Each structure stands twice: as structure tokens, then as C-alpha cells.
Short mmCIF file of C-alpha atoms in Angstrom, two decimals:
data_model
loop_
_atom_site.label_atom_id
_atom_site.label_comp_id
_atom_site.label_asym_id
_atom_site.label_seq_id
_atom_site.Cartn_x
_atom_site.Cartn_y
_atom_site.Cartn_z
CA UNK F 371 44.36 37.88 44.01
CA UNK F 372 45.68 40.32 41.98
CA UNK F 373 47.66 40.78 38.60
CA UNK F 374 49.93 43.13 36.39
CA UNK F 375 48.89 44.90 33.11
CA UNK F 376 46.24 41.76 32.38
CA UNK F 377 44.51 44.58 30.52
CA UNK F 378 46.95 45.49 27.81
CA UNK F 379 47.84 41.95 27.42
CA UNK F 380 44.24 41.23 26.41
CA UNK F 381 43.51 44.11 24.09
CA UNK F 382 46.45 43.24 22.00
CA UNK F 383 45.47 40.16 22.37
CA UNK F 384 42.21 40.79 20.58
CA UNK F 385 42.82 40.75 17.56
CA UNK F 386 41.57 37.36 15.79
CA UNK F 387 40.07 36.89 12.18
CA UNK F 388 36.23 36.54 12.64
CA UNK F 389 35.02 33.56 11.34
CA UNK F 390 31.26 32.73 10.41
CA UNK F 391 29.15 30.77 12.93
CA UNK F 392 29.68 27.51 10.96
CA UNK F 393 32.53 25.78 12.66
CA UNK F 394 35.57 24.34 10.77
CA UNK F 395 36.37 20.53 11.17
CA UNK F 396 39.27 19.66 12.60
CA UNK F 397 40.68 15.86 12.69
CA UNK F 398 43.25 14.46 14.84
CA UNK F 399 44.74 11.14 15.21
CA UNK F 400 45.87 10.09 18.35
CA UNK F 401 48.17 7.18 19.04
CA UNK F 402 47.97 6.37 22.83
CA UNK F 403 50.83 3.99 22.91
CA UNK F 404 53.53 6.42 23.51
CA UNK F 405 53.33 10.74 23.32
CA UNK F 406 55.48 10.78 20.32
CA UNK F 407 53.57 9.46 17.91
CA UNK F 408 50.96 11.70 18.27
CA UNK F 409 49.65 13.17 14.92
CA UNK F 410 47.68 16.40 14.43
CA UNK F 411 46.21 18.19 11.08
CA UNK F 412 43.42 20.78 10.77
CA UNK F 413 41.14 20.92 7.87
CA UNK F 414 42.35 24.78 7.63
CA UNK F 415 44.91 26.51 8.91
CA UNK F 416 44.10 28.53 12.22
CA UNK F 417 44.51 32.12 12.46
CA UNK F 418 45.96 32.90 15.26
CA UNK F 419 46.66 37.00 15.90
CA UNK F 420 50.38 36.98 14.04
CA UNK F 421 51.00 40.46 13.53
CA UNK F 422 53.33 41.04 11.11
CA UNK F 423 54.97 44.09 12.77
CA UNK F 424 56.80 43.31 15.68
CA UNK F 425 56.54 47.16 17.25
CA UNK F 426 52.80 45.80 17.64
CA UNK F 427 53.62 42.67 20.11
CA UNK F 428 56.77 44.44 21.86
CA UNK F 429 54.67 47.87 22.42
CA UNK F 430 53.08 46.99 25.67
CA UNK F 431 55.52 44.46 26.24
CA UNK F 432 57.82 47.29 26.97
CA UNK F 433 58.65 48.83 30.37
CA UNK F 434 58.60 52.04 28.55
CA UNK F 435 55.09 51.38 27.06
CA UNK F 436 53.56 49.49 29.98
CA UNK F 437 51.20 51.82 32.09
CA UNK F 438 52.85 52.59 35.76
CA UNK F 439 50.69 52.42 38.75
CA UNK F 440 52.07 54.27 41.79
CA UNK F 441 50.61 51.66 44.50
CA UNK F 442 50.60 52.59 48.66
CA UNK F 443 48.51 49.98 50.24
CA UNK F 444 50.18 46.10 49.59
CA UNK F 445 46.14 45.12 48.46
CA UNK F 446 46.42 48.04 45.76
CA UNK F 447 49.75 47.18 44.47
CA UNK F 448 48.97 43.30 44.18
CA UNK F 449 45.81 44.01 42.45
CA UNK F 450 47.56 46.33 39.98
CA UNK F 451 50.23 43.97 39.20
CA UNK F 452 47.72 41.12 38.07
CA UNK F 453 45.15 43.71 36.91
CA UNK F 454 47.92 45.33 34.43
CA UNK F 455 49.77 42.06 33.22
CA UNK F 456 46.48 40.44 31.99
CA UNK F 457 45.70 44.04 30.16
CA UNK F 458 48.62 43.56 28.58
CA UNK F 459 48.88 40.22 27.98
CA UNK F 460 45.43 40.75 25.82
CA UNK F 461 46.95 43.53 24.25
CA UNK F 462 50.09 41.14 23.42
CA UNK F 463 47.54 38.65 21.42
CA UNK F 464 46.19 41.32 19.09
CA UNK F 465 42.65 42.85 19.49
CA UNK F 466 41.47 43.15 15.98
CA UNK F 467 39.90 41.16 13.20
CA UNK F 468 38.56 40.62 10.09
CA UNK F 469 34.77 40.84 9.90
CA UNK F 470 33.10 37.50 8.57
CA UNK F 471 31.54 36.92 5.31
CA UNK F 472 27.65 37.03 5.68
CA UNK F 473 27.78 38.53 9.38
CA UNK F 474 24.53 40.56 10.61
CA UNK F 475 24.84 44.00 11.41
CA UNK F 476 25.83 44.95 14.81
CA UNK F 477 26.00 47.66 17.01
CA UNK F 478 29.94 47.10 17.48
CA UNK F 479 31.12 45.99 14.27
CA UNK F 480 35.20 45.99 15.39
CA UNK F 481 35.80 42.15 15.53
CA UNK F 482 37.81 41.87 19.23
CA UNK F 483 38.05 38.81 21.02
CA UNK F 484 35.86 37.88 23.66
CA UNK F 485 37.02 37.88 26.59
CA UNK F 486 36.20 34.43 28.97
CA UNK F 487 36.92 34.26 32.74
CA UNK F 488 36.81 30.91 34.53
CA UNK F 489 36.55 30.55 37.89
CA UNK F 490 38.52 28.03 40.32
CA UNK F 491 37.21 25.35 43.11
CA UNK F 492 34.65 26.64 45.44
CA UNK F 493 34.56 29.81 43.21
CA UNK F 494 31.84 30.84 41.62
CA UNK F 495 31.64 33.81 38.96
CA UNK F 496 31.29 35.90 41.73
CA UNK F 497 34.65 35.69 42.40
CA UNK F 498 35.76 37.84 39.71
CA UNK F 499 33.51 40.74 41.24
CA UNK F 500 30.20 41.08 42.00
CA UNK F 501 29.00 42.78 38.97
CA UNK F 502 30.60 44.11 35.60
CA UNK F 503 31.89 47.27 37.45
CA UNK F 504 33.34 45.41 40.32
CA UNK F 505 36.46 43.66 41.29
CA UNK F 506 39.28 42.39 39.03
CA UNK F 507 36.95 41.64 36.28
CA UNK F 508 35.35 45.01 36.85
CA UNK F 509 38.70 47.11 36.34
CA UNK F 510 39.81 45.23 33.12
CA UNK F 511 36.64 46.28 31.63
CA UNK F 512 36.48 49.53 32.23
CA UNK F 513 40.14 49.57 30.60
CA UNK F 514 39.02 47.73 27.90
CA UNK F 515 35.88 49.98 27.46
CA UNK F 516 38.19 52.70 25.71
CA UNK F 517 39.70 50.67 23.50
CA UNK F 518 37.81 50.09 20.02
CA UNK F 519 35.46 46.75 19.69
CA UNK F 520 35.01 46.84 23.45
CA UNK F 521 32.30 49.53 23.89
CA UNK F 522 29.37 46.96 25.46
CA UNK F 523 31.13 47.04 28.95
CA UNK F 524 28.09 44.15 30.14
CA UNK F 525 29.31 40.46 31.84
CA UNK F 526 27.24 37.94 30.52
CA UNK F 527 27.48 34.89 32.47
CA UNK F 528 27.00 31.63 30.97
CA UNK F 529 26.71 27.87 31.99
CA UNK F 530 25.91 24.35 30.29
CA UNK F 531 23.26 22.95 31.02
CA UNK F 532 22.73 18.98 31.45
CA UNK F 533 19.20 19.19 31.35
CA UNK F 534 18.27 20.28 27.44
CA UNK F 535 21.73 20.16 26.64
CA UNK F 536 21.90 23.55 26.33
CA UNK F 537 24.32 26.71 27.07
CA UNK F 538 22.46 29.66 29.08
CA UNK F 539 22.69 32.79 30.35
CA UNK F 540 22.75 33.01 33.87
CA UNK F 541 20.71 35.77 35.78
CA UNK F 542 20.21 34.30 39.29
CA UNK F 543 21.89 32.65 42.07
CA UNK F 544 20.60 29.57 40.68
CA UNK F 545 19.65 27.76 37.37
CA UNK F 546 16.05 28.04 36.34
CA UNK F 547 13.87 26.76 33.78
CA UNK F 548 13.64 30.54 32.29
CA UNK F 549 16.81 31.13 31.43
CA UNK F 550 17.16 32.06 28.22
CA UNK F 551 19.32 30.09 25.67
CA UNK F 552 23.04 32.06 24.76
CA UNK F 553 23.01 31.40 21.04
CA UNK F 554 19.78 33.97 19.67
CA UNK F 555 20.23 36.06 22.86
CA UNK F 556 23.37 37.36 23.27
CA UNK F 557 24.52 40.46 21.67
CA UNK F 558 26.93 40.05 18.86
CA UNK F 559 28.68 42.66 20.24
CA UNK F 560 29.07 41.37 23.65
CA UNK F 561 32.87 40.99 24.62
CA UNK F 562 32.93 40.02 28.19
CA UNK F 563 31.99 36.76 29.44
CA UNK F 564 32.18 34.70 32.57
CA UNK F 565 31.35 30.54 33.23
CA UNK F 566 29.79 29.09 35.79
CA UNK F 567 30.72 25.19 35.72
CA UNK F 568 27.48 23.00 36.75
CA UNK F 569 26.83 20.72 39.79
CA UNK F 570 24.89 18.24 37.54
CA UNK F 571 22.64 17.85 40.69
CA UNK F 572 19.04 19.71 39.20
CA UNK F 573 18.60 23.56 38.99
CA UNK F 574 18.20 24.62 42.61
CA UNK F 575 21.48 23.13 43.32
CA UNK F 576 23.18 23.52 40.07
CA UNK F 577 25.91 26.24 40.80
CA UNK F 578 26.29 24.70 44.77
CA UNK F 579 30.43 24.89 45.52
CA UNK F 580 30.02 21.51 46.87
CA UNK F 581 28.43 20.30 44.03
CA UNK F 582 30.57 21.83 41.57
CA UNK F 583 33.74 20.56 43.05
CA UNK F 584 32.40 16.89 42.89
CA UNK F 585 32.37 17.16 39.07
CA UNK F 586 35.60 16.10 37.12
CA UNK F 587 37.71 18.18 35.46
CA UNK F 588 37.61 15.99 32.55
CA UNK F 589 33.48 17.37 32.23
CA UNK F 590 34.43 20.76 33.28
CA UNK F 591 36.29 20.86 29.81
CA UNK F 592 33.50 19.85 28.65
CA UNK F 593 31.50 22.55 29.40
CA UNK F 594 34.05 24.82 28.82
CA UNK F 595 34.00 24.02 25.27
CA UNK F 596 30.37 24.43 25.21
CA UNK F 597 30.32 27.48 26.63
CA UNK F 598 33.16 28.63 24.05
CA UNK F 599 31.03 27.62 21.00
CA UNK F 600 28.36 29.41 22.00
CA UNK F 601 30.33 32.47 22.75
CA UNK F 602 31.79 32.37 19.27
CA UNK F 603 28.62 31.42 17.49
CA UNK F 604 26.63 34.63 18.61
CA UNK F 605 29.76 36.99 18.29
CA UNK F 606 30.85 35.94 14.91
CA UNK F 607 34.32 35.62 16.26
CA UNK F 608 36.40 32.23 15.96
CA UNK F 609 38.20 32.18 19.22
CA UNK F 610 38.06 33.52 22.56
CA UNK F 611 40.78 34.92 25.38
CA UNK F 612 40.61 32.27 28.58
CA UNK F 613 41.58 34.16 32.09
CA UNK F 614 41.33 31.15 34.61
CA UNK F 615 42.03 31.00 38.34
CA UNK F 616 43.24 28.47 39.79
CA UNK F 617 41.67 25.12 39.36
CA UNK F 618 40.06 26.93 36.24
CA UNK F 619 43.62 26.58 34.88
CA UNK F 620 43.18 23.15 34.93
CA UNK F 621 39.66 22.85 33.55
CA UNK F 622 40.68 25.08 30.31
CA UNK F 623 44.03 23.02 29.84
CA UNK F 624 41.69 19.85 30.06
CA UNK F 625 40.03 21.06 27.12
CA UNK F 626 43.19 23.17 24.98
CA UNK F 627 44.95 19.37 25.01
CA UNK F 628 42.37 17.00 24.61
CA UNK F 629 41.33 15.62 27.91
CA UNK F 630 37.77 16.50 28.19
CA UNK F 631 35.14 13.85 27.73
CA UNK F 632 31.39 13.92 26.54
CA UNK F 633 30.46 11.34 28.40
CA UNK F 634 29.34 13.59 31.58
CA UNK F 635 29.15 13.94 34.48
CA UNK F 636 32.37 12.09 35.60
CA UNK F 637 31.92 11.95 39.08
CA UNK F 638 35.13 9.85 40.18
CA UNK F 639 37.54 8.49 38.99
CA UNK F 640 39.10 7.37 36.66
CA UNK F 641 37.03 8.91 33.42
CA UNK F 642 35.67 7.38 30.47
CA UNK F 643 37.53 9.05 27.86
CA UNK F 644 38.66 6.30 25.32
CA UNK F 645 36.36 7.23 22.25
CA UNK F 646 34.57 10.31 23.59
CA UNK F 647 37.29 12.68 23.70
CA UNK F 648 36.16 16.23 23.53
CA UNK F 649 38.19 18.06 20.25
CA UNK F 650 39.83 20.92 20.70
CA UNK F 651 38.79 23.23 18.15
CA UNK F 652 40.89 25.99 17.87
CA UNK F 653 38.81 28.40 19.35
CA UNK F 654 41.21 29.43 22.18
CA UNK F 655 43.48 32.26 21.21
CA UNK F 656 45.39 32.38 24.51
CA UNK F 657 44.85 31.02 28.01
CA UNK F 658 46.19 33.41 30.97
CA UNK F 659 46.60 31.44 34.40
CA UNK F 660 45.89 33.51 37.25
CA UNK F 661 48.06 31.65 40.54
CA UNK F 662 47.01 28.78 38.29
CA UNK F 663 47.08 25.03 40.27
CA UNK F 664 49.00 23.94 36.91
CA UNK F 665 50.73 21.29 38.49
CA UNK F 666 48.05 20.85 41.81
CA UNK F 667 48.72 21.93 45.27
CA UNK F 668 50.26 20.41 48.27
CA UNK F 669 47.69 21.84 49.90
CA UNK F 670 44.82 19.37 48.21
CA UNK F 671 46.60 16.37 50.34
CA UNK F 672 45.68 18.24 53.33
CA UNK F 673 42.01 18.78 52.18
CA UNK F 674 41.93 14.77 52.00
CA UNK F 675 41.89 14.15 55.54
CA UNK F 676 40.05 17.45 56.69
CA UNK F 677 36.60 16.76 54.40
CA UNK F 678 35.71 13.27 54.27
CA UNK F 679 34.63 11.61 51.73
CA UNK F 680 37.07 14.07 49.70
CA UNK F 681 35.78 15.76 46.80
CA UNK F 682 36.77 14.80 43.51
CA UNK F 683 38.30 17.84 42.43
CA UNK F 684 40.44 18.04 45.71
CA UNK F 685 41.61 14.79 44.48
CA UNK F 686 42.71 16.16 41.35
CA UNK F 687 44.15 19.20 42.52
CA UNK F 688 46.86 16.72 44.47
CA UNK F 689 50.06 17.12 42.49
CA UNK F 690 49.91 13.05 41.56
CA UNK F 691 46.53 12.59 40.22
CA UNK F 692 46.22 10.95 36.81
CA UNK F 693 44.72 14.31 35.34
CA UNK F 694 47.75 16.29 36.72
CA UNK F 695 50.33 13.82 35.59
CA UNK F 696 48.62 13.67 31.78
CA UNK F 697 48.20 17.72 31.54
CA UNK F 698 51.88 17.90 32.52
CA UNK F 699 52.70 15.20 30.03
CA UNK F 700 54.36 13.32 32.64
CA UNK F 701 51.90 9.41 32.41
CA UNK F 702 48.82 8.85 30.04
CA UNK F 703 45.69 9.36 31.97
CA UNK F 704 44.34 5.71 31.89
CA UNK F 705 40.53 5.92 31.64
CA UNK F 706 38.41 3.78 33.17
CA UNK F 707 37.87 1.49 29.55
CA UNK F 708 41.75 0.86 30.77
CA UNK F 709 42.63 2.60 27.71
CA UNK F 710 46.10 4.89 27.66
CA UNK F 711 45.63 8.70 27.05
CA UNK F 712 47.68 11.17 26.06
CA UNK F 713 47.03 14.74 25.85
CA UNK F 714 47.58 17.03 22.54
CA UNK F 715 50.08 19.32 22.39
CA UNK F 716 49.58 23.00 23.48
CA UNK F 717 47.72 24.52 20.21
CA UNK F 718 47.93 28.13 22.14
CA UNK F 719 49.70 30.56 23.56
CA UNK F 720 49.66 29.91 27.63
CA UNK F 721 51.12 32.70 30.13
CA UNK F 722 51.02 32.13 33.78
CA UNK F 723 50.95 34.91 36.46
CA UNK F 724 52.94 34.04 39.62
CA UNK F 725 52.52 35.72 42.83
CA UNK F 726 53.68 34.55 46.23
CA UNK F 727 55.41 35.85 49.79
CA UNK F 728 58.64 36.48 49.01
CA UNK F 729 59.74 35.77 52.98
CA UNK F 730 58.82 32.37 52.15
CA UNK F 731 60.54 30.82 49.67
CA UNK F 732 62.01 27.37 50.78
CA UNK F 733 58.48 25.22 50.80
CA UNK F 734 58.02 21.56 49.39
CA UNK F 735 57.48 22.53 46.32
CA UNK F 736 54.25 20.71 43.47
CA UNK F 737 56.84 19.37 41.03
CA UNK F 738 59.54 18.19 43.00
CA UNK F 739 61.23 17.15 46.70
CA UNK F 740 62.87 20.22 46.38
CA UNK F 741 62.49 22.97 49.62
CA UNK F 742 62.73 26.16 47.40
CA UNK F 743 59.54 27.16 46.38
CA UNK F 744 57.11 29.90 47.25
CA UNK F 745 53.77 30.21 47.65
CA UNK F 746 50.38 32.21 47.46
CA UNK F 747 49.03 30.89 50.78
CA UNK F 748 47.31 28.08 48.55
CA UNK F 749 49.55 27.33 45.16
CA UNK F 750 53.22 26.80 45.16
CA UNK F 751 55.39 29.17 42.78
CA UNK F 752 56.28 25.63 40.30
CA UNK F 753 52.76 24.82 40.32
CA UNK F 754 51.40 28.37 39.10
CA UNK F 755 54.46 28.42 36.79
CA UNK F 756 53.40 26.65 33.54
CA UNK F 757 57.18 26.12 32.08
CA UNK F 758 57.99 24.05 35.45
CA UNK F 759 54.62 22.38 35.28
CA UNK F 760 55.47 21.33 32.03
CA UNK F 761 59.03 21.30 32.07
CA UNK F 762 58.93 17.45 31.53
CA UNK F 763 57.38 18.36 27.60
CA UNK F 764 58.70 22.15 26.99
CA UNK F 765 56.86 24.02 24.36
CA UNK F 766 57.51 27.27 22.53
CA UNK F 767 53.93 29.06 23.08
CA UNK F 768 53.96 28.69 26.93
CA UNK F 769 55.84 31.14 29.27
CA UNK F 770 56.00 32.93 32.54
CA UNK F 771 55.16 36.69 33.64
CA UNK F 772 56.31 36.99 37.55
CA UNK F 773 57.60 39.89 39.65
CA UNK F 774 61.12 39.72 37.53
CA UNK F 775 58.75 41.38 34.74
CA UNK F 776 57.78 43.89 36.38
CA UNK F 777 58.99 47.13 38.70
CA UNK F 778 59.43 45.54 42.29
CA UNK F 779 58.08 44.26 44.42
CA UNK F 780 55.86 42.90 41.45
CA UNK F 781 53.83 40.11 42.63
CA UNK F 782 55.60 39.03 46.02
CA UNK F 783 54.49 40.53 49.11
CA UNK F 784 55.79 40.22 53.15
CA UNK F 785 53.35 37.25 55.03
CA UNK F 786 53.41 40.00 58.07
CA UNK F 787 51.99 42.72 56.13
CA UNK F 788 49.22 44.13 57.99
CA UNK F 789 47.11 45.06 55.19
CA UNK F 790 47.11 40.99 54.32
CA UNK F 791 46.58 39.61 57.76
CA UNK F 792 43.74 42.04 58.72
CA UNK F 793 41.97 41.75 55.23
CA UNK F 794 39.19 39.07 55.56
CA UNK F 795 39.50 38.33 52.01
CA UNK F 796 42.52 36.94 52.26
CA UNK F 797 41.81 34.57 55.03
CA UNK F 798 41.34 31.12 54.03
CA UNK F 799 41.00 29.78 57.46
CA UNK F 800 42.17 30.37 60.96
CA UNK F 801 45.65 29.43 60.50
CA UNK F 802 46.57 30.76 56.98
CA UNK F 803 46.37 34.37 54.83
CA UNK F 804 46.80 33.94 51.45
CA UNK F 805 46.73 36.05 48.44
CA UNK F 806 45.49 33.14 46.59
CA UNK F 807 41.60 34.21 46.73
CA UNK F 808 40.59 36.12 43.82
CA UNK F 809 38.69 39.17 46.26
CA UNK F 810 42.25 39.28 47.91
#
């Protein structure tokens, strides 16, 4: 999977006011009878990176200002378009910050967002690339690591744990006892971070795909948030930069509109949500989808039949499921108290990144019975596209960034290219290539 100047749109992203670690209160009323009557106010206004100079937003947003890649192989130019739109999609947001009353010193006093990537279904943070040098992740850190505030070019990755209740830092290929806690041992000048959702299954097993993809999204935003908090807490900044793949578009949504649940692990469903909804706390400064399954995949009704019993987040990641339908404001998800509930209104910027094989372009498509859609191998074009997933409830702060963006051929590529069909990463099975898979 690959993606344009990600880099730039993170680093002007970056900019955010840092906050101290004690959290501000927000309150929100919810009225589940019907979407409109939703009512949301914050204890303080959130400080979101609002430049006041527009040069500064439009700068990378410019085909003038954007770096150029000259790509020959179809795996280097898909891998520079999605690498340089999330650089400049974090550039977009603003990198820079006020420092926070009463913070420590630190090695890398420049307040710039952290950075959080979040992995899809049977992904682990692996996915990304093996190490912080490595892969997609990899390359948008080392173009970060020139840029001021993001000198500590480390990955940390983090999980939640169910057994103290805890956020950690992982260091192995499984949970263990010794991991050491995130808040106290993470560097306040740490910038790059990665999740790795929990199977709620014990600590040999804990990061098992299987496992994993049996926990609801609704407790994946769960630990999202946790994760989040602790992020913020030991970098003194108050929100983060969300890159999710895939299903991981879903799980940060969840939690960005008020569908996560503390009452975890939801293993089937329908949740328990009524009561126990996790609060978004406005410590998400922008969420960029990578092929994001924002409105499921047509593929997930296949996975139904072909791995019995079917996991529950193959359920979810069919285009009708009740966590689909209330993310896309299209039906309240109805929990299993039988109680009606609707999500919150975008409180940050989304962008989606769209790739798919432009010789293909007249599938079923996720949000309709309409024949004119593309796909990735995996995700069709409306799904990944967060203005048709939510074009039932349109919002100002979501938008688009596809091969129109960009110099062609962008993010569409020829399902007979060679360099696709003889690349194992992009194999998915047998029968289909895709350019879906993060390694792609």
C-alpha cells in the first residue's frame, strides 16, 4: 500500500498547542432519539492547528510546493504517492506548538504532534515496516527527522493492556509481564508511535491476528483512546496525528464520534454501549485513512462463508453492519441494553487516500447498487472515500486526496502490471493481487 506526500501533510500538520498532562473535561449530551438533536459543549475551547496565514496551509498543498518523485517501477510510484500525501497532509495540520506551563525539560523541546499509526485486520504493527527505518512508516520518519521537533527518529509501540489496566510499551512478539508501563517511560520527546490492538485472550496470545480480529471495534476504540492518553500524557502534547489502514479507519472513527465502549471486551454483537460510552476528548488533531474500509468491504461477505464461525470484525467490515451504518450516520447502532445510539459529529479534520486499478472501475460498489466503482484488490473506491461514506451526513472537515490530486497516474495502477502480479506482497490469495496490503 502506498501513499502521496503523507509526509508534508503531517509536518504541517504538527503544529498543536501543548497542553499539560492534566486532561480537560469535556461534557456532551446525547439525545438518542433522533441525530439532530444531538448537543455538544467542551469545558474549553480546543485548539486545533488554525494558522492564521493561509500561505502556511496552501504551501505544500501546492503542486508547485509539493516534492516530485520521478517513479520507474509501479511498486515505487504507488509507495511515493501515499508516502508523499500523508507528508503533506501532516504538514497541512501545522507542526508546531506552544510549550505547556510547568513542562519538564526535554531533550526536544519543539512541541510537534505525535505521530500514531494504527494498523488494520490481521495487521499487526509490523505492517507499517519492520522497524523505525523500514517500510512506509520507516520513510515518513526519516522525512520527518529533518524537520524541527522530530529529531528522536525511534517507533515506540504501544498496547492496552486488560490485565492491570494499563498502556505498555511493546518490545516482543508478545505481551509479557515485563513490559514496562508508557506513562514514566517514554521520552517526552518521542514523536512516533504505533498500536497494537489486544486479543484479550492472556499475554502469550495477546497480539494473535485471530484473536485480535474477534475483538469489536467498539473496544478497539477503546484502546485507542487509551493508548492516545498515554501518548499525550508523557509528551506534554494535547493531541495526536491518527494514520490508520484499513479496518484501523474504522477503529479510530469508533472513537473520534463516540462509539467506543468501556465495557470490554465486546466479543459479538451487538455492544453494550448505553451508559459506558467512551468520550471523545479532543485529542485527535486529524485522522488520515490509508485505503480506509470507511464504509466496509464487499469483500467481508465473502470472508463469511470461507472462515466459519466468522470473526467478529469480518462481520463488521460488511458494508451493513450496525457499526458501519452508525459511523456513516446512516441507523443508530442499537446496543445490546436495546438502547438507540448515535454517533457525534466529526470533531476533526478526516482525509482519505484512495488508490485502486484504474482498468477496473465498474465493480458493485460499498455504498450503493451502483457498478462504477474501483477497487484496491480488497476496498472499493466509495468505501475508502470518506465524503461517499458519509455522504448521507456531509461535514466540512472531511475530504478526499485521490490520483486527481496528484501528477498521473497518482494512485491507480494497471491489474496486469507485472511488477504487482509477481510481488508476493501484494498477493492476498491465489486468485487476487491487490495493492490493498500495507508491504504492497
Amino acid at each position: 500500500m502506498q501513499v502521496p506526500d503523507l509526509g508534508l501533510l503531517i509536518a504541517f500538520s504538527a503544529d498543536v498547542t501543548k497542553t499539560s498532562a492534566v486532561k480537560t473535561n469535556n461534557t456532551r449530551k446525547i439525545t438518542n432519539d433522533r441525530r439532530g438533536s444531538q448537543t455538544k459543549s467542551c469545558s474549553t475551547p480546543r485548539t486545533a492547528c488554525e494558522s492564521s496565514d493561509p500561505t502556511l496551509r496552501l504551501l505544500s498543498a501546492s503542486p508547485h510546493q509539493a516534492p516530485h518523485h520521478t517513479t520507474i517501477k509501479r511498486t515505487v510510484e504507488l509507495f511515493h504517492f501515499n508516502f508523499r500525501s500523508i507528508i503533506t497532509l501532516i504538514f497541512l495540520l501545522c507542526a508546531y506548538a506552544a510549550s505547556a506551563v510547568g513542562q519538564p525539560t526535554c531533550s526536544n523541546p519543539i512541541p510537534t504532534r505525535p505521530i500514531l499509526f494504527v494498523h488494520g485486520i490481521w495487521e499487526d504493527s509490523s505492517a507499517w515496516g519492520a522497524d523505525s527505518a523500514s517500510g512506509l512508516r520507516g520513510d515518513i520518519i526519516s522525512a520527518l527527522s529533518a524537520q524541527p521537533g522530530y529529531s528522536n527518529p525511534s517507533n515506540i509501540d504501544l498496547y492496552y493492556s486488560n490485565i492491570d489496566n494499563n498502556v505498555h510499551i511493546s518490545t516482543g512478539p508478545s505481551a509479557s509481564s515485563s513490559d514496562l508501563l508508557a506513562v514514566g517511560n517514554i521520552p517526552c520527546d518521542a514523536r512516533f508511535f504505533s498500536i497494537r490492538f489486544f486479543g484479550w485472550s492472556g499475554l502469550t496470545t495477546a497480539f494473535d491476528p485471530s484473536a485480535v480480529a474477534g475483538i469489536s471495534v467498539i473496544t478497539k476504540a477503546f484502546e485507542l483512546s487509551q493508548v492516545i492518553k498515554a501518548i499525550t500524557a508523557s509528551t506534554y502534547v494535547k493531541d495526536v496525528i491518527v494514520v490508520a489502514h484499513s479496518l484501523g479507519a474504522l477503529d479510530s472513527r469508533a472513537y473520534l464520534e463516540g462509539l467506543g465502549s468501556s465495557i470490554v471486551p465486546c466479543t459479538a454483537t451487538p455492544c453494550w454501549i448505553e451508559g459506558n460510552q467512551v468520550p471523545y476528548t479532543n485529542d485527535i488533531a486529524e485522522i488520515i485513512t490509508v485505503d480506509g474500509a470507511n464504509a466496509g468491504a464487499n469483500a467481508a461477505y465473502l470472508g463469511l462463508f470461507l472462515s466459519p464461525p466468522p470473526q467478529l470484525n469480518v462481520e463488521e467490515l460488511t458494508p451493513n453492519s450496525a457499526v458501519i451504518q452508525a459511523l456513516n450516520y446512516i441507523a443508530p447502532y442499537k446496543d445490546s441494553t436495546q438502547s438507540y445510539i448515535w454517533p457525534y459529529d466529526v470533531q476533526a479534520p478526516v482525509v482519505a487516500l484512495v488508490s485502486y486499478f484504474r482498468d477496473q472501475t465498474n465493480l458493485l460498489c460499498a455504498t450503493s447498487f451502483s457498478f462504477s466503482c474501483g477497487s484496491d484488490g480488497a476496498v472499493q473506491t466509495d468505501s475508502q472515500s470518506i465524503v461517499q461514506a458519509l455522504q448521507n451526513h456531509p461535514m466540512s472537515n472531511i475530504s478526499d486526496l485521490n490520483a486527481s490530486w496528484n501528477e498521473p497516474p497518482g494512485n491507480t495502477y494497471m491489474s496486469n502490471d507485472t511488477t504487482i502480479v509477481n510481488d508476493s506482497y501484494c498477493q492476498m490469495n491465489v486468485l487476487t493481487d491487490v495493492i490493498h496490503l500495507l508491504p504492497c
